[in-house]
């Protein structure tokens, strides 16, 4: 069973606009969440994380929002750049990072 | 910049053969993870080491799979009697605390 879900397989955004990638989870025990970016033929690259004691974390153009009651997190990228075109995975851990569950990914295309 | 290193990058083998993959984590990283990724899916957790201790193991990891991290540094993942369904990208990740940093993976193809 998929405990972390990314329901949008793909997203296209104009350069300079905001990209919003969404992720839902089912396990209320998840307490740590991450976003990764992946280019073809490379391993995932860490972007940003958030623990369950926060509802927002910001790092430059990237902001992650966590809504625990809705079991939902989102990644905002603003402004979007063509180099942001990649597959984005969200991941969650129930036990301090001993095990991670990943979503199926959203392919972001930023159009110049 | 010495990131997580995985060897080999590609492995092609016949069904029924044994294969072994190696992962060299970032120096001094105490956490080490193995994942499997198939097309259109996210990485799927296989196992987790803290130093040399294997602390978590997925139910997906059948008894044909075994992983070791003998001295708390590099790790190996062995698959015995490979099957068609083992064809995937095998990813290793390491971290001192969190988050984990991934290698570029070993792609396994079963003929």
PDB file of C-alpha atoms in Angstrom:
ATOM      1  CA  UNK A   1       0.000   0.000   0.000  1.00  0.00           C
ATOM      2  CA  UNK A   2       1.223   3.448  -0.954  1.00  0.00           C
ATOM      3  CA  UNK A   3       1.583   5.446   2.249  1.00  0.00           C
ATOM      4  CA  UNK A   4       2.931   8.509   0.454  1.00  0.00           C
ATOM      5  CA  UNK A   5       1.103   9.671  -2.649  1.00  0.00           C
ATOM      6  CA  UNK A   6       1.874  12.199  -5.310  1.00  0.00           C
ATOM      7  CA  UNK A   7      -1.263  12.288  -7.392  1.00  0.00           C
ATOM      8  CA  UNK A   8       0.046  14.539 -10.152  1.00  0.00           C
ATOM      9  CA  UNK A   9       2.472  12.651 -12.383  1.00  0.00           C
ATOM     10  CA  UNK A  10       3.426  15.815 -14.222  1.00  0.00           C
ATOM     11  CA  UNK A  11       3.263  19.593 -14.015  1.00  0.00           C
ATOM     12  CA  UNK A  12       4.173  22.345 -16.484  1.00  0.00           C
ATOM     13  CA  UNK A  13       4.871  25.882 -15.358  1.00  0.00           C
ATOM     14  CA  UNK A  14       6.043  29.026 -17.111  1.00  0.00           C
ATOM     15  CA  UNK A  15       9.463  30.334 -16.134  1.00  0.00           C
ATOM     16  CA  UNK A  16       9.212  32.929 -13.360  1.00  0.00           C
ATOM     17  CA  UNK A  17       5.892  31.633 -12.069  1.00  0.00           C
ATOM     18  CA  UNK A  18       5.279  29.540  -8.961  1.00  0.00           C
ATOM     19  CA  UNK A  19       5.453  25.747  -9.052  1.00  0.00           C
ATOM     20  CA  UNK A  20       3.396  23.907  -6.444  1.00  0.00           C
ATOM     21  CA  UNK A  21       3.988  20.211  -5.973  1.00  0.00           C
ATOM     22  CA  UNK A  22       1.685  18.266  -3.677  1.00  0.00           C
ATOM     23  CA  UNK A  23       2.053  15.174  -1.547  1.00  0.00           C
ATOM     24  CA  UNK A  24      -0.410  13.308   0.673  1.00  0.00           C
ATOM     25  CA  UNK A  25       0.313  10.679   3.268  1.00  0.00           C
ATOM     26  CA  UNK A  26      -1.767   8.220   5.244  1.00  0.00           C
ATOM     27  CA  UNK A  27       0.379   7.315   8.254  1.00  0.00           C
ATOM     28  CA  UNK A  28      -0.156   9.687  11.184  1.00  0.00           C
ATOM     29  CA  UNK A  29       3.075   8.399  12.729  1.00  0.00           C
ATOM     30  CA  UNK A  30       5.185  10.122  10.063  1.00  0.00           C
ATOM     31  CA  UNK A  31       7.218  12.821  11.768  1.00  0.00           C
ATOM     32  CA  UNK A  32       9.841  13.868   9.252  1.00  0.00           C
ATOM     33  CA  UNK A  33       9.338  14.805   5.619  1.00  0.00           C
ATOM     34  CA  UNK A  34      11.701  15.547   2.763  1.00  0.00           C
ATOM     35  CA  UNK A  35      11.645  16.618  -0.861  1.00  0.00           C
ATOM     36  CA  UNK A  36      14.142  15.334  -3.391  1.00  0.00           C
ATOM     37  CA  UNK A  37      14.832  16.322  -6.975  1.00  0.00           C
ATOM     38  CA  UNK A  38      15.986  13.784  -9.522  1.00  0.00           C
ATOM     39  CA  UNK A  39      17.566  14.233 -12.931  1.00  0.00           C
ATOM     40  CA  UNK A  40      17.776  11.306 -15.378  1.00  0.00           C
ATOM     41  CA  UNK A  41      20.625   8.872 -14.718  1.00  0.00           C
ATOM     42  CA  UNK A  42      21.385  10.458 -11.348  1.00  0.00           C
ATOM     43  CA  UNK A  43      20.394   9.651  -7.797  1.00  0.00           C
ATOM     44  CA  UNK A  44      17.879  11.862  -5.993  1.00  0.00           C
ATOM     45  CA  UNK A  45      19.274  15.114  -4.604  1.00  0.00           C
ATOM     46  CA  UNK A  46      18.029  16.448  -1.283  1.00  0.00           C
ATOM     47  CA  UNK A  47      16.146  19.752  -1.507  1.00  0.00           C
ATOM     48  CA  UNK A  48      14.423  20.598   1.744  1.00  0.00           C
ATOM     49  CA  UNK A  49      12.959  18.926   4.811  1.00  0.00           C
ATOM     50  CA  UNK A  50      10.471  19.619   7.577  1.00  0.00           C
ATOM     51  CA  UNK A  51       9.760  17.972  10.905  1.00  0.00           C
ATOM     52  CA  UNK A  52       6.259  17.491  12.229  1.00  0.00           C
ATOM     53  CA  UNK A  53       6.727  20.165  14.897  1.00  0.00           C
ATOM     54  CA  UNK A  54       6.786  22.831  12.178  1.00  0.00           C
ATOM     55  CA  UNK A  55       4.302  23.813   9.505  1.00  0.00           C
ATOM     56  CA  UNK A  56       6.672  25.682   7.206  1.00  0.00           C
ATOM     57  CA  UNK A  57      10.320  25.622   6.232  1.00  0.00           C
ATOM     58  CA  UNK A  58      11.969  27.918   3.749  1.00  0.00           C
ATOM     59  CA  UNK A  59      15.269  27.705   1.890  1.00  0.00           C
ATOM     60  CA  UNK A  60      15.828  30.252  -0.832  1.00  0.00           C
ATOM     61  CA  UNK A  61      13.338  29.688  -3.639  1.00  0.00           C
ATOM     62  CA  UNK A  62      11.998  26.532  -1.992  1.00  0.00           C
ATOM     63  CA  UNK A  63       9.341  26.424   0.726  1.00  0.00           C
ATOM     64  CA  UNK A  64       7.733  23.325   2.177  1.00  0.00           C
ATOM     65  CA  UNK A  65       4.365  23.522   3.927  1.00  0.00           C
ATOM     66  CA  UNK A  66       3.036  20.812   6.214  1.00  0.00           C
ATOM     67  CA  UNK A  67      -0.626  20.430   7.130  1.00  0.00           C
ATOM     68  CA  UNK A  68      -0.728  17.621   9.684  1.00  0.00           C
ATOM     69  CA  UNK A  69      -4.472  17.574  10.096  1.00  0.00           C
ATOM     70  CA  UNK A  70      -4.913  17.065   6.362  1.00  0.00           C
ATOM     71  CA  UNK A  71      -1.853  14.803   6.120  1.00  0.00           C
ATOM     72  CA  UNK A  72      -0.652  16.949   3.263  1.00  0.00           C
ATOM     73  CA  UNK A  73       2.563  18.669   2.347  1.00  0.00           C
ATOM     74  CA  UNK A  74       3.488  20.840  -0.558  1.00  0.00           C
ATOM     75  CA  UNK A  75       6.631  22.239  -2.121  1.00  0.00           C
ATOM     76  CA  UNK A  76       6.564  25.738  -3.530  1.00  0.00           C
ATOM     77  CA  UNK A  77       9.242  26.885  -5.950  1.00  0.00           C
ATOM     78  CA  UNK A  78       9.262  30.564  -6.733  1.00  0.00           C
ATOM     79  CA  UNK A  79      10.336  31.843  -9.137  1.00  0.00           C
ATOM     80  CA  UNK A  80      10.554  28.682 -11.229  1.00  0.00           C
ATOM     81  CA  UNK A  81      13.579  28.315 -13.497  1.00  0.00           C
ATOM     82  CA  UNK A  82      14.202  25.990 -16.466  1.00  0.00           C
ATOM     83  CA  UNK A  83      16.905  24.217 -14.407  1.00  0.00           C
ATOM     84  CA  UNK A  84      14.192  23.170 -11.974  1.00  0.00           C
ATOM     85  CA  UNK A  85      12.825  20.777 -14.598  1.00  0.00           C
ATOM     86  CA  UNK A  86      13.190  17.359 -12.981  1.00  0.00           C
ATOM     87  CA  UNK A  87      11.229  14.682 -11.149  1.00  0.00           C
ATOM     88  CA  UNK A  88      10.371  15.628  -7.568  1.00  0.00           C
ATOM     89  CA  UNK A  89       9.815  13.038  -4.865  1.00  0.00           C
ATOM     90  CA  UNK A  90       8.405  13.562  -1.422  1.00  0.00           C
ATOM     91  CA  UNK A  91       9.389  11.157   1.339  1.00  0.00           C
ATOM     92  CA  UNK A  92       8.310  10.566   4.915  1.00  0.00           C
ATOM     93  CA  UNK A  93       9.672   8.748   7.946  1.00  0.00           C
ATOM     94  CA  UNK A  94       7.777   7.412  10.991  1.00  0.00           C
ATOM     95  CA  UNK A  95      10.688   6.732  13.222  1.00  0.00           C
ATOM     96  CA  UNK A  96      13.395   9.319  13.231  1.00  0.00           C
ATOM     97  CA  UNK A  97      14.806   8.428   9.884  1.00  0.00           C
ATOM     98  CA  UNK A  98      15.233   4.663  10.223  1.00  0.00           C
ATOM     99  CA  UNK A  99      12.912   4.036   7.293  1.00  0.00           C
ATOM    100  CA  UNK A 100      11.608   6.267   4.538  1.00  0.00           C
ATOM    101  CA  UNK A 101       8.573   5.994   2.305  1.00  0.00           C
ATOM    102  CA  UNK A 102       8.663   7.758  -1.055  1.00  0.00           C
ATOM    103  CA  UNK A 103       5.913   8.971  -3.341  1.00  0.00           C
ATOM    104  CA  UNK A 104       5.858   8.077  -7.033  1.00  0.00           C
ATOM    105  CA  UNK A 105       7.164  11.457  -8.111  1.00  0.00           C
ATOM    106  CA  UNK A 106       5.962  14.476 -10.085  1.00  0.00           C
ATOM    107  CA  UNK A 107       7.741  15.463 -13.260  1.00  0.00           C
ATOM    108  CA  UNK A 108       8.082  19.244 -13.365  1.00  0.00           C
ATOM    109  CA  UNK A 109       8.714  21.042 -16.641  1.00  0.00           C
ATOM    110  CA  UNK A 110       9.526  24.739 -16.487  1.00  0.00           C
ATOM    111  CA  UNK A 111       8.916  26.340 -19.852  1.00  0.00           C
ATOM    112  CA  UNK A 112      11.286  29.191 -20.799  1.00  0.00           C
TER     113      UNK A 112
ATOM    114  CA  UNK B   1      33.463  16.427  -3.352  1.00  0.00           C
ATOM    115  CA  UNK B   2      33.274  12.710  -2.507  1.00  0.00           C
ATOM    116  CA  UNK B   3      29.639  11.803  -2.549  1.00  0.00           C
ATOM    117  CA  UNK B   4      28.061   8.380  -2.172  1.00  0.00           C
ATOM    118  CA  UNK B   5      29.743   5.998  -4.603  1.00  0.00           C
ATOM    119  CA  UNK B   6      28.108   2.873  -6.011  1.00  0.00           C
ATOM    120  CA  UNK B   7      29.738   0.121  -8.004  1.00  0.00           C
ATOM    121  CA  UNK B   8      29.060  -1.112 -10.601  1.00  0.00           C
ATOM    122  CA  UNK B   9      26.861   1.444 -12.348  1.00  0.00           C
ATOM    123  CA  UNK B  10      25.344  -1.231 -14.540  1.00  0.00           C
ATOM    124  CA  UNK B  11      25.057  -4.986 -14.128  1.00  0.00           C
ATOM    125  CA  UNK B  12      23.625  -7.391 -16.677  1.00  0.00           C
ATOM    126  CA  UNK B  13      23.253 -10.977 -15.594  1.00  0.00           C
ATOM    127  CA  UNK B  14      21.347 -14.129 -16.413  1.00  0.00           C
ATOM    128  CA  UNK B  15      18.418 -15.254 -14.352  1.00  0.00           C
ATOM    129  CA  UNK B  16      19.524 -17.485 -11.501  1.00  0.00           C
ATOM    130  CA  UNK B  17      22.934 -15.886 -11.051  1.00  0.00           C
ATOM    131  CA  UNK B  18      24.077 -14.135  -7.892  1.00  0.00           C
ATOM    132  CA  UNK B  19      25.026 -10.470  -7.939  1.00  0.00           C
ATOM    133  CA  UNK B  20      26.693  -8.188  -5.413  1.00  0.00           C
ATOM    134  CA  UNK B  21      26.647  -4.409  -5.327  1.00  0.00           C
ATOM    135  CA  UNK B  22      28.902  -2.144  -3.325  1.00  0.00           C
ATOM    136  CA  UNK B  23      28.183   1.217  -1.733  1.00  0.00           C
ATOM    137  CA  UNK B  24      30.791   3.583  -0.319  1.00  0.00           C
ATOM    138  CA  UNK B  25      29.027   6.210   1.767  1.00  0.00           C
ATOM    139  CA  UNK B  26      30.209   9.714   2.464  1.00  0.00           C
ATOM    140  CA  UNK B  27      33.021   9.522   5.010  1.00  0.00           C
ATOM    141  CA  UNK B  28      31.888   9.357   8.654  1.00  0.00           C
ATOM    142  CA  UNK B  29      28.230   8.962   7.772  1.00  0.00           C
ATOM    143  CA  UNK B  30      26.776   6.582  10.316  1.00  0.00           C
ATOM    144  CA  UNK B  31      23.460   5.994   8.535  1.00  0.00           C
ATOM    145  CA  UNK B  32      23.312   3.879   5.376  1.00  0.00           C
ATOM    146  CA  UNK B  33      20.225   2.896   3.391  1.00  0.00           C
ATOM    147  CA  UNK B  34      19.493   0.655   0.420  1.00  0.00           C
ATOM    148  CA  UNK B  35      16.533   1.288  -1.868  1.00  0.00           C
ATOM    149  CA  UNK B  36      15.179  -0.229  -5.045  1.00  0.00           C
ATOM    150  CA  UNK B  37      13.529   1.857  -7.750  1.00  0.00           C
ATOM    151  CA  UNK B  38      11.576   0.643 -10.758  1.00  0.00           C
ATOM    152  CA  UNK B  39      10.301   2.677 -13.682  1.00  0.00           C
ATOM    153  CA  UNK B  40       7.614   5.175 -12.727  1.00  0.00           C
ATOM    154  CA  UNK B  41       7.966   4.522  -9.025  1.00  0.00           C
ATOM    155  CA  UNK B  42       9.713   6.223  -6.168  1.00  0.00           C
ATOM    156  CA  UNK B  43      12.589   4.620  -4.276  1.00  0.00           C
ATOM    157  CA  UNK B  44      11.397   1.659  -2.232  1.00  0.00           C
ATOM    158  CA  UNK B  45      13.090   1.137   1.134  1.00  0.00           C
ATOM    159  CA  UNK B  46      14.997  -2.136   1.521  1.00  0.00           C
ATOM    160  CA  UNK B  47      17.188  -1.846   4.598  1.00  0.00           C
ATOM    161  CA  UNK B  48      18.916   0.566   7.004  1.00  0.00           C
ATOM    162  CA  UNK B  49      22.209   0.389   8.888  1.00  0.00           C
ATOM    163  CA  UNK B  50      23.363   2.558  11.742  1.00  0.00           C
ATOM    164  CA  UNK B  51      27.112   2.030  11.779  1.00  0.00           C
ATOM    165  CA  UNK B  52      27.504  -1.741  11.363  1.00  0.00           C
ATOM    166  CA  UNK B  53      24.117  -2.654  12.863  1.00  0.00           C
ATOM    167  CA  UNK B  54      21.259  -3.487  10.498  1.00  0.00           C
ATOM    168  CA  UNK B  55      18.355  -1.835  12.311  1.00  0.00           C
ATOM    169  CA  UNK B  56      15.552  -1.989   9.773  1.00  0.00           C
ATOM    170  CA  UNK B  57      14.693  -4.452   7.055  1.00  0.00           C
ATOM    171  CA  UNK B  58      11.718  -4.210   4.731  1.00  0.00           C
ATOM    172  CA  UNK B  59       9.286  -7.074   4.431  1.00  0.00           C
ATOM    173  CA  UNK B  60       9.962  -6.728   0.711  1.00  0.00           C
ATOM    174  CA  UNK B  61      13.490  -7.985   1.289  1.00  0.00           C
ATOM    175  CA  UNK B  62      13.131 -11.680   0.601  1.00  0.00           C
ATOM    176  CA  UNK B  63      15.616 -14.203   1.902  1.00  0.00           C
ATOM    177  CA  UNK B  64      17.406 -14.008  -1.456  1.00  0.00           C
ATOM    178  CA  UNK B  65      18.572 -10.532  -0.475  1.00  0.00           C
ATOM    179  CA  UNK B  66      21.255  -9.862   2.096  1.00  0.00           C
ATOM    180  CA  UNK B  67      23.079  -6.716   3.056  1.00  0.00           C
ATOM    181  CA  UNK B  68      26.144  -6.148   5.164  1.00  0.00           C
ATOM    182  CA  UNK B  69      28.117  -3.253   6.517  1.00  0.00           C
ATOM    183  CA  UNK B  70      30.962  -5.061   8.225  1.00  0.00           C
ATOM    184  CA  UNK B  71      32.989  -2.194   9.640  1.00  0.00           C
ATOM    185  CA  UNK B  72      30.427   0.535   9.585  1.00  0.00           C
ATOM    186  CA  UNK B  73      31.892   2.002   6.413  1.00  0.00           C
ATOM    187  CA  UNK B  74      31.117   0.490   2.979  1.00  0.00           C
ATOM    188  CA  UNK B  75      28.142  -1.794   2.448  1.00  0.00           C
ATOM    189  CA  UNK B  76      27.291  -4.640   0.080  1.00  0.00           C
ATOM    190  CA  UNK B  77      23.920  -5.817  -1.166  1.00  0.00           C
ATOM    191  CA  UNK B  78      23.788  -9.366  -2.515  1.00  0.00           C
ATOM    192  CA  UNK B  79      20.933 -10.896  -4.483  1.00  0.00           C
ATOM    193  CA  UNK B  80      21.020 -14.651  -4.840  1.00  0.00           C
ATOM    194  CA  UNK B  81      19.300 -16.624  -7.603  1.00  0.00           C
ATOM    195  CA  UNK B  82      18.205 -13.486  -9.432  1.00  0.00           C
ATOM    196  CA  UNK B  83      14.735 -13.345 -10.959  1.00  0.00           C
ATOM    197  CA  UNK B  84      13.274 -11.186 -13.724  1.00  0.00           C
ATOM    198  CA  UNK B  85      11.463  -9.091 -11.133  1.00  0.00           C
ATOM    199  CA  UNK B  86      14.783  -8.064  -9.583  1.00  0.00           C
ATOM    200  CA  UNK B  87      15.491  -5.825 -12.575  1.00  0.00           C
ATOM    201  CA  UNK B  88      15.606  -2.332 -11.099  1.00  0.00           C
ATOM    202  CA  UNK B  89      17.829   0.526 -10.044  1.00  0.00           C
ATOM    203  CA  UNK B  90      19.405  -0.140  -6.651  1.00  0.00           C
ATOM    204  CA  UNK B  91      20.157   3.041  -4.750  1.00  0.00           C
ATOM    205  CA  UNK B  92      22.337   3.573  -1.720  1.00  0.00           C
ATOM    206  CA  UNK B  93      22.084   6.610   0.533  1.00  0.00           C
ATOM    207  CA  UNK B  94      24.013   7.775   3.567  1.00  0.00           C
ATOM    208  CA  UNK B  95      23.720  10.446   6.224  1.00  0.00           C
ATOM    209  CA  UNK B  96      25.348  11.545   9.457  1.00  0.00           C
ATOM    210  CA  UNK B  97      22.074  12.696  10.853  1.00  0.00           C
ATOM    211  CA  UNK B  98      19.364  13.546   8.359  1.00  0.00           C
ATOM    212  CA  UNK B  99      18.821  13.996   5.493  1.00  0.00           C
ATOM    213  CA  UNK B 100      20.220  11.146   3.500  1.00  0.00           C
ATOM    214  CA  UNK B 101      22.295  11.700   0.380  1.00  0.00           C
ATOM    215  CA  UNK B 102      21.962   9.333  -2.536  1.00  0.00           C
ATOM    216  CA  UNK B 103      24.434   7.745  -4.884  1.00  0.00           C
ATOM    217  CA  UNK B 104      23.677   7.424  -8.596  1.00  0.00           C
ATOM    218  CA  UNK B 105      22.641   3.804  -8.250  1.00  0.00           C
ATOM    219  CA  UNK B 106      23.402   0.436  -9.821  1.00  0.00           C
ATOM    220  CA  UNK B 107      21.101  -0.570 -12.651  1.00  0.00           C
ATOM    221  CA  UNK B 108      20.464  -4.318 -12.672  1.00  0.00           C
ATOM    222  CA  UNK B 109      19.171  -6.014 -15.804  1.00  0.00           C
ATOM    223  CA  UNK B 110      18.194  -9.681 -15.726  1.00  0.00           C
ATOM    224  CA  UNK B 111      18.316 -11.533 -19.044  1.00  0.00           C
TER     225      UNK B 111
END
